[in-house]
PDB file of C-alpha atoms and ligand atoms in Angstrom:
ATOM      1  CA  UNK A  24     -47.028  11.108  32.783  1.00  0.00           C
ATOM      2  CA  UNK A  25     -46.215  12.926  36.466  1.00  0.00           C
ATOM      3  CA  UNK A  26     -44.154  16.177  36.026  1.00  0.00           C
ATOM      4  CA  UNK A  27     -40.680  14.360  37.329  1.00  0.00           C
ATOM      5  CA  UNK A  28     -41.360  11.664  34.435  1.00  0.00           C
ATOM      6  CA  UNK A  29     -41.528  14.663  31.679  1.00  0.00           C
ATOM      7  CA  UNK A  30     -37.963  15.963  33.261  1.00  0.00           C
ATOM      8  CA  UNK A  31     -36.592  12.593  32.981  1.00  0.00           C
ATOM      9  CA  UNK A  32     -37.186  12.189  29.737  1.00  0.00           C
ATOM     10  CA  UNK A  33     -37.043  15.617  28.669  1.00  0.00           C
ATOM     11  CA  UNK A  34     -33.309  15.253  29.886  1.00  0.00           C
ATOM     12  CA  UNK A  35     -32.908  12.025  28.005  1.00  0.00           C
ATOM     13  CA  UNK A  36     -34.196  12.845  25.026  1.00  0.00           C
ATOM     14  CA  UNK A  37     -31.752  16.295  25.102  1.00  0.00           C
ATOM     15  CA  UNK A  38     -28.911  14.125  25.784  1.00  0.00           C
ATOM     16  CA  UNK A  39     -29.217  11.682  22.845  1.00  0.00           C
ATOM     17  CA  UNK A  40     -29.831  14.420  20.578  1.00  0.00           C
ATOM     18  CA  UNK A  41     -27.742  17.431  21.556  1.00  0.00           C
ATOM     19  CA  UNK A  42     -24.242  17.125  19.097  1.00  0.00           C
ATOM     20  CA  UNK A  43     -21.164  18.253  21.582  1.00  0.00           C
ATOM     21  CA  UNK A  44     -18.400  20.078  19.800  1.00  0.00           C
ATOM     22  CA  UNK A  45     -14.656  20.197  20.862  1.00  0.00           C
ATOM     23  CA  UNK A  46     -13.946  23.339  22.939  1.00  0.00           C
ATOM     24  CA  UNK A  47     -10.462  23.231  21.119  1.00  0.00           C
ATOM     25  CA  UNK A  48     -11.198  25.241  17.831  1.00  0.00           C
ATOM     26  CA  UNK A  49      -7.701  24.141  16.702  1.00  0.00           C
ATOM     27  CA  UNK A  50      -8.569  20.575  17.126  1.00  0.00           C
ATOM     28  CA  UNK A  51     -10.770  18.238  14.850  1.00  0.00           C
ATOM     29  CA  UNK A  52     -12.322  15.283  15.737  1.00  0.00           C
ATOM     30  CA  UNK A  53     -11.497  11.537  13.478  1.00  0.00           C
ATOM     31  CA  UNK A  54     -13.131   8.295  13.463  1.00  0.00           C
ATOM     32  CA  UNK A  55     -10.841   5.246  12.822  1.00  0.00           C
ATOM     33  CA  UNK A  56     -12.370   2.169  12.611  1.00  0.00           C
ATOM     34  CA  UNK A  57      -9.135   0.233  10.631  1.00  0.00           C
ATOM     35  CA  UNK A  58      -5.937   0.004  11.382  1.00  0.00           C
ATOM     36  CA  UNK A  59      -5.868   3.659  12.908  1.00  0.00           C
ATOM     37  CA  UNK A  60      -7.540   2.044  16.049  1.00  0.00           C
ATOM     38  CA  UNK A  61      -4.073   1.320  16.844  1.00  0.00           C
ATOM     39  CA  UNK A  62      -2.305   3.994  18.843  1.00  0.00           C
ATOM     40  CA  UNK A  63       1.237   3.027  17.303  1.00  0.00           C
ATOM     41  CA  UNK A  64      -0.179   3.002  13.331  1.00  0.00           C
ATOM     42  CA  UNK A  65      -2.059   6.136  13.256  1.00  0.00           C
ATOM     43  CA  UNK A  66       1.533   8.178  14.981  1.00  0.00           C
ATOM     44  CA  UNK A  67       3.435   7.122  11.914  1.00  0.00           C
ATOM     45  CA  UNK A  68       1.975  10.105   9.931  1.00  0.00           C
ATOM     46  CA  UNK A  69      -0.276  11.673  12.845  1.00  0.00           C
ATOM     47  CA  UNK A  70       1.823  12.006  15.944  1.00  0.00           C
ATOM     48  CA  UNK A  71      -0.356  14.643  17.556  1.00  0.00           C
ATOM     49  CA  UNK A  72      -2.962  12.486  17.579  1.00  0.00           C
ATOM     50  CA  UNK A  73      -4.622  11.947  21.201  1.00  0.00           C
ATOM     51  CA  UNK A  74      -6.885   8.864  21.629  1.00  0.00           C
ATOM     52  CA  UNK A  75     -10.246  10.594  23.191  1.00  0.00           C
ATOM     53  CA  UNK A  76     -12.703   7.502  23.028  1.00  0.00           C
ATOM     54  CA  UNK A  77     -14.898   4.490  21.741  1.00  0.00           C
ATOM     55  CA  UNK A  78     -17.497   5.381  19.340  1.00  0.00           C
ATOM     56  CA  UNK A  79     -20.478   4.211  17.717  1.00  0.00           C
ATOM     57  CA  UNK A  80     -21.389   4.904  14.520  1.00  0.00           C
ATOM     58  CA  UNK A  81     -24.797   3.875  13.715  1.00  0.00           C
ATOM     59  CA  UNK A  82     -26.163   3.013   9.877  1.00  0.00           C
ATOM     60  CA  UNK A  83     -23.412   2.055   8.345  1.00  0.00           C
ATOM     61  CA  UNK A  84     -20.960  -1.566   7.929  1.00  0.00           C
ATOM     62  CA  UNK A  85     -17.683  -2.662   8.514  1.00  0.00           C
ATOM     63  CA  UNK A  86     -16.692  -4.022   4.969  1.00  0.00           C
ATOM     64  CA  UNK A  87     -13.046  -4.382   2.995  1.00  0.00           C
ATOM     65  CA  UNK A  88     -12.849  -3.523  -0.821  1.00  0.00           C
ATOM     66  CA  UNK A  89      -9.573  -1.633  -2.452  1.00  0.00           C
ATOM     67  CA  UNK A  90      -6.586  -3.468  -2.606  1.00  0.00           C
ATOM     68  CA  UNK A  91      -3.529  -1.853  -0.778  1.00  0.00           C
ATOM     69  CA  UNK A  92       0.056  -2.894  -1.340  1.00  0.00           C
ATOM     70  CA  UNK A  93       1.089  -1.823   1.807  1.00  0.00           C
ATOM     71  CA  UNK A  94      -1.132  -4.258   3.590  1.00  0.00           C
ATOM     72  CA  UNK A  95      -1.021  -6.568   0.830  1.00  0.00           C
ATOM     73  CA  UNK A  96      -5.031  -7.099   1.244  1.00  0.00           C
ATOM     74  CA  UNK A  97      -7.704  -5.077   0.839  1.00  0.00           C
ATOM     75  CA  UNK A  98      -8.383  -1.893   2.951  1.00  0.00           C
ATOM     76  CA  UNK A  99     -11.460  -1.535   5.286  1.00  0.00           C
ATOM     77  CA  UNK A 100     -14.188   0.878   4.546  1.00  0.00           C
ATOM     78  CA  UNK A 101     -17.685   1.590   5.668  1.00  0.00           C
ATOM     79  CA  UNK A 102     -21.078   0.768   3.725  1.00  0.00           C
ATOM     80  CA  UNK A 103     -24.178   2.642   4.511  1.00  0.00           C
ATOM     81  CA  UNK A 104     -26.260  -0.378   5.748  1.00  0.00           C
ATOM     82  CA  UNK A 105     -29.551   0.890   8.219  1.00  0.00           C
ATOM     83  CA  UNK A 106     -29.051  -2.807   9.671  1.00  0.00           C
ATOM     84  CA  UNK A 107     -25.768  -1.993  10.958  1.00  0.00           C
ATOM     85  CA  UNK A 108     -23.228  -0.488  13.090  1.00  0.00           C
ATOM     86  CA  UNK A 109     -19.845   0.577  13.185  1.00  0.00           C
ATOM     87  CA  UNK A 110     -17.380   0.430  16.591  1.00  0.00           C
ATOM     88  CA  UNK A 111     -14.093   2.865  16.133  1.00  0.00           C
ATOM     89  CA  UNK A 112     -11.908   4.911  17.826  1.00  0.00           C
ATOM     90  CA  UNK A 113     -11.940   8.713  18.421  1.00  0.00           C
ATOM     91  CA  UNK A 114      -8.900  10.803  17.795  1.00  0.00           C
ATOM     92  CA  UNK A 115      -8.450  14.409  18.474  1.00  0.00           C
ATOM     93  CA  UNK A 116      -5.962  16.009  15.854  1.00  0.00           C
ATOM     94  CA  UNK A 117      -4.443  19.611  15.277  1.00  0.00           C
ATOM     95  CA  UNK A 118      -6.154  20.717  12.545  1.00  0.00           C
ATOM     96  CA  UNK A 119      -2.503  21.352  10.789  1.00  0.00           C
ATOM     97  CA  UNK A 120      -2.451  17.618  10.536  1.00  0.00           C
ATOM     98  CA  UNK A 121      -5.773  16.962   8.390  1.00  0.00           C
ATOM     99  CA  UNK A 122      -3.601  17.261   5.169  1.00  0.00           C
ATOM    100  CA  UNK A 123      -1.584  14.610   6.729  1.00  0.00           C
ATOM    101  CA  UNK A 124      -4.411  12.072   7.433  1.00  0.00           C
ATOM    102  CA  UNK A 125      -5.987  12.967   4.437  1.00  0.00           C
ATOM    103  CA  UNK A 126      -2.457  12.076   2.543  1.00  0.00           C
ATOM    104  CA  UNK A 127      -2.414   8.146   4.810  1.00  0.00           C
ATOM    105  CA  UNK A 128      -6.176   7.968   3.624  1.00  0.00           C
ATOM    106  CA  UNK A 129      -4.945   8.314  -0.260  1.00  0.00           C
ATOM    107  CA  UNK A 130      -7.797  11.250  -0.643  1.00  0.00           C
ATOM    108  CA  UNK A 131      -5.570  13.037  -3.389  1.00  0.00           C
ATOM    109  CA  UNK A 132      -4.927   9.546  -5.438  1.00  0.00           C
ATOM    110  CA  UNK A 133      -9.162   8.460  -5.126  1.00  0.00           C
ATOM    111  CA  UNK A 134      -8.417   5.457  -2.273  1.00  0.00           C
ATOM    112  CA  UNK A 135     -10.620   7.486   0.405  1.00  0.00           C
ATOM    113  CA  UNK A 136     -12.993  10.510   0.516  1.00  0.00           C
ATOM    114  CA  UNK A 137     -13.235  12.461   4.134  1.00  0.00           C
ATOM    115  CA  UNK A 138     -16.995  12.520   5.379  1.00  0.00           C
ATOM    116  CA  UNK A 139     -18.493  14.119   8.338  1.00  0.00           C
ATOM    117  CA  UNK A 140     -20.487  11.582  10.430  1.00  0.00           C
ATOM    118  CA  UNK A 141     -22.365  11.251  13.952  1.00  0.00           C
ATOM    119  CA  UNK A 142     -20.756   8.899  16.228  1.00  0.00           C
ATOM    120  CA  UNK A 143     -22.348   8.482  19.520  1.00  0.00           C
ATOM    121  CA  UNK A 144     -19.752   7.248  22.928  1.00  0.00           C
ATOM    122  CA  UNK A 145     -20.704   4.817  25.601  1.00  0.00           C
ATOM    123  CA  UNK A 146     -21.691   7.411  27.576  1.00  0.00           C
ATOM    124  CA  UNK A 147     -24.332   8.559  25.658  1.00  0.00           C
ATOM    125  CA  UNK A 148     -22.233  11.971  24.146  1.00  0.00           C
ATOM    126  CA  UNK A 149     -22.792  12.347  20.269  1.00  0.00           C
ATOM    127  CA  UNK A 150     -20.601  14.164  18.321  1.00  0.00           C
ATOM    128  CA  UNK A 151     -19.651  14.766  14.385  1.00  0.00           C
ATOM    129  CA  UNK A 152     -16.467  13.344  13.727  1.00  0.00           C
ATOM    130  CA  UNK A 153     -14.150  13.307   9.994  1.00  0.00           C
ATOM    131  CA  UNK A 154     -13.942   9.975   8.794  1.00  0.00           C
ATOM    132  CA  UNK A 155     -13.019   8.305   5.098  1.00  0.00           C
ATOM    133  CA  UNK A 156     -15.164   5.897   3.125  1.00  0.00           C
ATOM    134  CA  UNK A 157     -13.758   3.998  -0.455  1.00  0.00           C
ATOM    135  CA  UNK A 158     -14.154   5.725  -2.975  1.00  0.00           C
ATOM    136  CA  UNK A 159     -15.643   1.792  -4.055  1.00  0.00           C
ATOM    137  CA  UNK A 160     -18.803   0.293  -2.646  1.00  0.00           C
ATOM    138  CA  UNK A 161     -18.240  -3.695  -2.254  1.00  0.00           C
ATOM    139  CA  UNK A 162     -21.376  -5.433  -2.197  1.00  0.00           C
ATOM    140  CA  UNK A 163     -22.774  -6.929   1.055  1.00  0.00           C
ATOM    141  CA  UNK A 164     -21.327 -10.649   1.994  1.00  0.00           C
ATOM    142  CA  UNK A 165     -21.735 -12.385   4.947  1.00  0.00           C
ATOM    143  CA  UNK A 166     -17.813 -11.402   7.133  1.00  0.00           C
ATOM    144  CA  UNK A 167     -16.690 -15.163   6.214  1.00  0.00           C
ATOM    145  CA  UNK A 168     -17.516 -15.064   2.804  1.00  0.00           C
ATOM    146  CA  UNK A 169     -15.892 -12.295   1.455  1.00  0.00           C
ATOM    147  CA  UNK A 170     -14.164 -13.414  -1.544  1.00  0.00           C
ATOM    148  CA  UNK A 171     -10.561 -13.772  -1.959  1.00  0.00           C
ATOM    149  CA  UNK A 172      -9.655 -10.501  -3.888  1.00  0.00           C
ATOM    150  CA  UNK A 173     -11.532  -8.479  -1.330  1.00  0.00           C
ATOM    151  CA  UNK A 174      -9.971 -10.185   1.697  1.00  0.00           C
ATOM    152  CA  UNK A 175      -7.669  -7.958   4.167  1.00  0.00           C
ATOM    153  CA  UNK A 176      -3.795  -9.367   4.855  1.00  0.00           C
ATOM    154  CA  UNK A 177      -3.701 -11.497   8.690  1.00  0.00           C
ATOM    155  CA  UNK A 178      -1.443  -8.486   9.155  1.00  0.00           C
ATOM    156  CA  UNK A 179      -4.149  -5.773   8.679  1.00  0.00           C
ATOM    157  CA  UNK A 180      -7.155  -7.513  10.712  1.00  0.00           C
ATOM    158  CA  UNK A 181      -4.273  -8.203  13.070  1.00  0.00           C
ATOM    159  CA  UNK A 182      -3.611  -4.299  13.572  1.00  0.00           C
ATOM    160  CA  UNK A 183      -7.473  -3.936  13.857  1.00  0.00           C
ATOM    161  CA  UNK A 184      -8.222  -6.131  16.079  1.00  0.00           C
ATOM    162  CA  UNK A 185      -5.215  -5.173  18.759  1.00  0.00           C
ATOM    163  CA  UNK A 186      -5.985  -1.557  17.707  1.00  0.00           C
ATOM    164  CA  UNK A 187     -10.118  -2.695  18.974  1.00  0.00           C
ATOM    165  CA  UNK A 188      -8.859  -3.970  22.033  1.00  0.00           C
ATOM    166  CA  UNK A 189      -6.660  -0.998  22.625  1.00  0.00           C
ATOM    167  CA  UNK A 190      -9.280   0.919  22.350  1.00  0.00           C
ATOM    168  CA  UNK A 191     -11.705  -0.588  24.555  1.00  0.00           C
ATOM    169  CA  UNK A 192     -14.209  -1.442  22.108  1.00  0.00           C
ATOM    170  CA  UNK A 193     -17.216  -3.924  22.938  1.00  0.00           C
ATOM    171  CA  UNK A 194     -16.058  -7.204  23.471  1.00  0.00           C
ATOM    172  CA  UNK A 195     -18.927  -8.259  21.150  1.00  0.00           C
ATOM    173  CA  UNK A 196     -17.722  -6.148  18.137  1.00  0.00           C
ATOM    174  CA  UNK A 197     -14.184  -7.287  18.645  1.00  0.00           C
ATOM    175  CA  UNK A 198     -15.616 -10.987  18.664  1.00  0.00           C
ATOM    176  CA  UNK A 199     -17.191  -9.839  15.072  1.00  0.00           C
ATOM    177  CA  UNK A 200     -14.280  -8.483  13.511  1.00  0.00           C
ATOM    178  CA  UNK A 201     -12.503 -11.967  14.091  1.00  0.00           C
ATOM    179  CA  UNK A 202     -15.149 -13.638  11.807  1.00  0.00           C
ATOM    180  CA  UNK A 203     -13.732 -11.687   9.063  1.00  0.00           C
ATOM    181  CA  UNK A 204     -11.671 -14.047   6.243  1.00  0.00           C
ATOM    182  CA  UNK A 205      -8.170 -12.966   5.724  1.00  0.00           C
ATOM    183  CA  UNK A 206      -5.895 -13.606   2.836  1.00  0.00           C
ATOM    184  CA  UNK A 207      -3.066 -15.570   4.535  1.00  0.00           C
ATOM    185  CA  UNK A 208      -0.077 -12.778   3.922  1.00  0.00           C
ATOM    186  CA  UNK A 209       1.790 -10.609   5.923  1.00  0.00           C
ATOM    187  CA  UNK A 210       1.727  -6.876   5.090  1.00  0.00           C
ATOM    188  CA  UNK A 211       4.766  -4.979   3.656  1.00  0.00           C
ATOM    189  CA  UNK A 212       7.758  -5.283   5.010  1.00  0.00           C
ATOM    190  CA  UNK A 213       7.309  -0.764   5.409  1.00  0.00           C
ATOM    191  CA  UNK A 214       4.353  -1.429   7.845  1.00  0.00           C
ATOM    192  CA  UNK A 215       5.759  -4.775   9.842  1.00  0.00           C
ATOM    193  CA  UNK A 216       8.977  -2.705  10.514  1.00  0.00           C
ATOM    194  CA  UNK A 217       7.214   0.576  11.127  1.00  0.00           C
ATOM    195  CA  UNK A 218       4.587  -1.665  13.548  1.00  0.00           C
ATOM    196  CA  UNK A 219       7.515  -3.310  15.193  1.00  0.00           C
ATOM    197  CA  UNK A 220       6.070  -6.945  13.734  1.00  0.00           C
ATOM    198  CA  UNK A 221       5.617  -9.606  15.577  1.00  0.00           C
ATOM    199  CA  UNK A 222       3.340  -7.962  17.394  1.00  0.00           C
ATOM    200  CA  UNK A 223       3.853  -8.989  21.554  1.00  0.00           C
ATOM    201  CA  UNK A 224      -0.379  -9.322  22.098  1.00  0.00           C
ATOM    202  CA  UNK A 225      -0.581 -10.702  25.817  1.00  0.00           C
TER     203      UNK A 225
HETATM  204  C1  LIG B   3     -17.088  18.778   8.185  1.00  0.00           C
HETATM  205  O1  LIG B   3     -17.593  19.849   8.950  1.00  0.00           O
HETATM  206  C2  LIG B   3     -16.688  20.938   9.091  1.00  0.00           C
HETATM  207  C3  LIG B   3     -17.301  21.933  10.061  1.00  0.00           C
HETATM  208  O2  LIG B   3     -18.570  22.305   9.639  1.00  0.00           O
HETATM  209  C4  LIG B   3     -16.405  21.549   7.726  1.00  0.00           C
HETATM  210  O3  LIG B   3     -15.491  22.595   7.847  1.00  0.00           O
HETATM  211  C5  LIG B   3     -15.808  20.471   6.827  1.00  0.00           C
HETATM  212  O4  LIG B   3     -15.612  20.956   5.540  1.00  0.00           O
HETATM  213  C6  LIG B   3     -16.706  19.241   6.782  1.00  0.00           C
HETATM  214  N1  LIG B   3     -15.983  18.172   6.099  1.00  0.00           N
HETATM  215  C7  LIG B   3     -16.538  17.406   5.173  1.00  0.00           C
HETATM  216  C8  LIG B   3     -15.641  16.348   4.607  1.00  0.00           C
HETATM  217  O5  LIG B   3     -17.684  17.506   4.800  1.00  0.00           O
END
């Protein structure tokens, strides 16, 4: 290997592994990969919230297990699964505002549990964002095959899936999270009004 080959990848290898943090010390960093991909759900409780960019998040999968009545379907989570990867949205928030996502995540009542994980952008920048898992594993299914009582609301994977494209996540990924089997119903009439539903999708 010549010297300007080492620097190369001695600059690569420092970029892929070198965890950025926020400059902002009163800011934290969230991962949505549900329905807080969409700009307009996640400012119902979270107004301060400032989209900041796609992310990967590596080892883990997209899956849906607890039930929620406000979506009338099940909520999504993620699965640690080495075979698979996650696409979501970056958020900066004032850290005042983590008791207030941690309240929409249901962290006091069991629904969700915050976790710190390493999501990596498009550009290569990796940083450690606060996301929530179920508190519930669901076992691995193929997307289409997820059984009725685990199935989200057309409503929910609706929100996801405009929230994906809002967020400019691979066309790919958004292609994958319409293979997902939905439960027929609308969500509750709270979310559809706060959500303005029909949604106008052009
Ligand atoms: C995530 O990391 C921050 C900064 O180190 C820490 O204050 C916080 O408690 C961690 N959160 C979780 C859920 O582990």
């Amino acid at each position: 290997m010549s010297l300007s080959q080492f620097i190369v990848l001695f600059v690569v290898v420092c970029q892929s592994y070198s965890v950025e943090i926020l400059n902002d010390k009163e800011k934290f960093l969230y991962f949505g990969y549900g329905s807080n991909l969409l700009e307009k759900r996640i400012h119902i409780n979270n107004p301060t919230a400032t989209f900041f960019s796609p992310a990967k998040l590596s080892g883990y999968r997209l899956d849906f297990n607890i039930f929620s009545e406000y979506w009338n379907g099940a909520a999504a989570t993620i699965v640690e699964d080495s075979d698979s990867h996650v696409w979501g949205a970056l958020w900066t928030l004032h850290i005042a505002d983590m008791s207030s996502l941690d309240k929409q995540e249901g962290v006091d009542t069991n629904f969700y549990y915050p976790k710190n994980v390493t999501v990596v952008t498009p550009s290569g920048h990796v940083y450690i964002a606060r996301t929530y898992i179920e508190t519930i594993n669901p076992p691995k299914v193929p997307s289409n095959e997820i059984p009725p009582e685990r199935q989200p609301s057309d409503t929910y994977m609706q929100v996801i899936i405009i929230g994906a494209l809002e967020s400019s996540l691979p066309t790919e990924y958004i292609n994958f999270l319409r293979t997902f089997s939905t439960n027929g119903k609308l969500g509750s009439q709270s979310i559809r009004q706060s959500l303005g539903y029909p949604f106008n999708v052009s």
